[in-house]
GROMACS .gro file of N, CA and C in nm:
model
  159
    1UNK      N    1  -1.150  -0.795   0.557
    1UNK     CA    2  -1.174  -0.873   0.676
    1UNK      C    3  -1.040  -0.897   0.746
    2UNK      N    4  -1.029  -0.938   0.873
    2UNK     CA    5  -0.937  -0.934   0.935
    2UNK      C    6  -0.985  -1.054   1.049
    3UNK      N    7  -0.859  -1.076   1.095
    3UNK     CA    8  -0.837  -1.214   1.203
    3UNK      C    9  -0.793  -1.164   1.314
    4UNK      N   10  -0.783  -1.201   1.461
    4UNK     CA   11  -0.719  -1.187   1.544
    4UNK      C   12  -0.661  -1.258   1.558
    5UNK      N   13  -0.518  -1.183   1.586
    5UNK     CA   14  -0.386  -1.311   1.559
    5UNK      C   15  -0.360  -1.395   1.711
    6UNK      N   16  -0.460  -1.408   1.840
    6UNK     CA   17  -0.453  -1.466   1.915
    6UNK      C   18  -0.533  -1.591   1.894
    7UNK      N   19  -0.656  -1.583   1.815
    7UNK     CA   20  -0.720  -1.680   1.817
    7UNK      C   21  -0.747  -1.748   1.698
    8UNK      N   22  -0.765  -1.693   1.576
    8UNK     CA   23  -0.787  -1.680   1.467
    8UNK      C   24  -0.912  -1.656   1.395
    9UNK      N   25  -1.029  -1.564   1.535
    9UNK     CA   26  -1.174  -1.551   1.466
    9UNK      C   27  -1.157  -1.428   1.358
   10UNK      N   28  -1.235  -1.457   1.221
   10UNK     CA   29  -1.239  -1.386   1.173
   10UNK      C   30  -1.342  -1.249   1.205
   11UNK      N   31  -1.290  -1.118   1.166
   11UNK     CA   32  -1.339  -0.971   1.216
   11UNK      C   33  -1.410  -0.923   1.126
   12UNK      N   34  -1.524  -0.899   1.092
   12UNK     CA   35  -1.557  -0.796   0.991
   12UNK      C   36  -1.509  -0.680   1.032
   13UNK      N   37  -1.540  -0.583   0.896
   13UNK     CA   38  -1.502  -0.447   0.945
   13UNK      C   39  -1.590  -0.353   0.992
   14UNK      N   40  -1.677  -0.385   0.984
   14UNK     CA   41  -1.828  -0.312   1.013
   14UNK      C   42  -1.858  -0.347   1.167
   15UNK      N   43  -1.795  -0.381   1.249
   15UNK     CA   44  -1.814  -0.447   1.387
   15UNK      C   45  -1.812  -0.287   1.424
   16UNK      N   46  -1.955  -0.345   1.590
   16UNK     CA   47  -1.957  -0.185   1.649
   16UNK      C   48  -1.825  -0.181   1.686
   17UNK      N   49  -1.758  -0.269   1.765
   17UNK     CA   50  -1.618  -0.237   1.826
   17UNK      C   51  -1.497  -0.254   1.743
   18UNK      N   52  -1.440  -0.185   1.730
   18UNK     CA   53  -1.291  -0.200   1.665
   18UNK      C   54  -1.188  -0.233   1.787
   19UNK      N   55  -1.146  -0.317   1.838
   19UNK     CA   56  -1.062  -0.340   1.936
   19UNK      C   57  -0.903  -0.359   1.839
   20UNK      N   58  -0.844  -0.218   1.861
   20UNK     CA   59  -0.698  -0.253   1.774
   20UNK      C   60  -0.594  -0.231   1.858
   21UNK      N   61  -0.476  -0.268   1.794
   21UNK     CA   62  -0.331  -0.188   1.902
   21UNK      C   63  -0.280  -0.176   1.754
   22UNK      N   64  -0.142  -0.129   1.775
   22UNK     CA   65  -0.031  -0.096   1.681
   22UNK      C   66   0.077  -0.170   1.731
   23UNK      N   67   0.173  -0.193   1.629
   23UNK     CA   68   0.304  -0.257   1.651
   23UNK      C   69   0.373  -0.288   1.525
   24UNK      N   70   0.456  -0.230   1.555
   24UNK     CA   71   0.591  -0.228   1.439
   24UNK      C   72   0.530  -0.176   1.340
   25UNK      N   73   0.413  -0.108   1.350
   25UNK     CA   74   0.423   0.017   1.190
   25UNK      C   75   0.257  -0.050   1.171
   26UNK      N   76   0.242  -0.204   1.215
   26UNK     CA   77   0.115  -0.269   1.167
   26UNK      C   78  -0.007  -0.266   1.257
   27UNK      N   79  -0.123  -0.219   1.209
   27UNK     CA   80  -0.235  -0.226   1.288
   27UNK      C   81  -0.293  -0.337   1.289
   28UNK      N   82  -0.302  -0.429   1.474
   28UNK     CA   83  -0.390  -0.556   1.451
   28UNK      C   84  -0.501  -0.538   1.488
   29UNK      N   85  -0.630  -0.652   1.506
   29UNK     CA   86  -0.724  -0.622   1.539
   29UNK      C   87  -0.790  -0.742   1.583
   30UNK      N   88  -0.855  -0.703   1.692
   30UNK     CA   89  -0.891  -0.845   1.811
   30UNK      C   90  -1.016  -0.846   1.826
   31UNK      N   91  -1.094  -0.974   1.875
   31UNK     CA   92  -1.182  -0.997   1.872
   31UNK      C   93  -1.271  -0.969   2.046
   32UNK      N   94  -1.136  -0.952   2.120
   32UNK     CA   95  -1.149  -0.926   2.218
   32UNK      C   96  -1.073  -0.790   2.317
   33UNK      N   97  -1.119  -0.773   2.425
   33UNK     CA   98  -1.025  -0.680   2.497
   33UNK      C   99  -0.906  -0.755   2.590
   34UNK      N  100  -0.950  -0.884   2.600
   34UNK     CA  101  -0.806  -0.984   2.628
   34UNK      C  102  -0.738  -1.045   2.578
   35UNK      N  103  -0.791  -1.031   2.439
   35UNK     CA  104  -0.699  -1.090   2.332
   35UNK      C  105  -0.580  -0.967   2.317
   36UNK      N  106  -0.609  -0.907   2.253
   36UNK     CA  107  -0.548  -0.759   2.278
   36UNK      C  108  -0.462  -0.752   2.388
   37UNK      N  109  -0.469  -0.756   2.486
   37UNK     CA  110  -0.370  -0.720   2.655
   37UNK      C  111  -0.297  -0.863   2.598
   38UNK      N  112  -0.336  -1.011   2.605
   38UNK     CA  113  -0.234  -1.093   2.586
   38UNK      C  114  -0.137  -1.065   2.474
   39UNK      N  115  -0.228  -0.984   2.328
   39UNK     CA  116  -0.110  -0.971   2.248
   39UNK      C  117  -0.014  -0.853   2.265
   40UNK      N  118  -0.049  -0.762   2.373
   40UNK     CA  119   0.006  -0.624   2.375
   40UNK      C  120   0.164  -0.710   2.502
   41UNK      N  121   0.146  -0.857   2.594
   41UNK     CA  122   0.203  -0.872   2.662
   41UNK      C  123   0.323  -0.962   2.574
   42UNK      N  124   0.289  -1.014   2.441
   42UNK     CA  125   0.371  -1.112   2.385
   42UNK      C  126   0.361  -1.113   2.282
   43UNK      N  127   0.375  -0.968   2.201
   43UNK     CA  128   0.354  -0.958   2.025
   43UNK      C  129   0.410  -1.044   1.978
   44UNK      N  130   0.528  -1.083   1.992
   44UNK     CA  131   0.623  -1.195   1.941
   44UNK      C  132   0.598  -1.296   1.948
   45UNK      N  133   0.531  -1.358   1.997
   45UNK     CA  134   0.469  -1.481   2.011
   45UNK      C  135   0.352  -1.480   1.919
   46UNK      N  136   0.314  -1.403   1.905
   46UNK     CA  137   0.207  -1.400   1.755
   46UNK      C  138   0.226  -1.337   1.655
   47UNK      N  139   0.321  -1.248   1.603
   47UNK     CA  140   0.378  -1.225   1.519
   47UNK      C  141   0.536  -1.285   1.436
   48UNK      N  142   0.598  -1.383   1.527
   48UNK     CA  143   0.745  -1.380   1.483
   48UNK      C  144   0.829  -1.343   1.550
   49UNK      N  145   0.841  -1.213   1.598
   49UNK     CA  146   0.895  -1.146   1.620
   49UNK      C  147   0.962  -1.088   1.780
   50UNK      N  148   1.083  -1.085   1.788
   50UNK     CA  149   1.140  -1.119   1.933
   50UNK      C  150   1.135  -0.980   2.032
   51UNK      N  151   1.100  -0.876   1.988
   51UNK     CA  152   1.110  -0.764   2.059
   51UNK      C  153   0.989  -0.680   2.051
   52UNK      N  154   0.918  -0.584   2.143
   52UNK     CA  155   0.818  -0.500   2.102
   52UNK      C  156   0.857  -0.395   2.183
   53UNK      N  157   0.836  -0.277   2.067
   53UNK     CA  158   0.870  -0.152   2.127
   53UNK      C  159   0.762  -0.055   2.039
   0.00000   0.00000   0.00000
């Protein structure tokens, strides 16, 4: 199971949609398609981490 690190709903894995991105080597996974764009605009802000490339 998995969380989206914007909101914190938990994901099954069996969901029709897989809404994921990549970053820094790690695959996340959202509950939404705007959760996703906000985390694709400010990984660092939900991960730690000060840079995204």
């Amino acid at each position: 199971m998995h969380k989206c690190p914007v909101c914190g709903e938990e994901l099954y894995e069996n969901r029709d949609e897989q809404i994921v991105t990549q970053y820094q080597g790690q695959t996340y996974h959202f509950c939404s398609t705007d959760h996703r764009d906000e985390f694709e605009e400010q990984p660092g802000e939900y991960t730690g981490s000060e840079d995204y490339t």
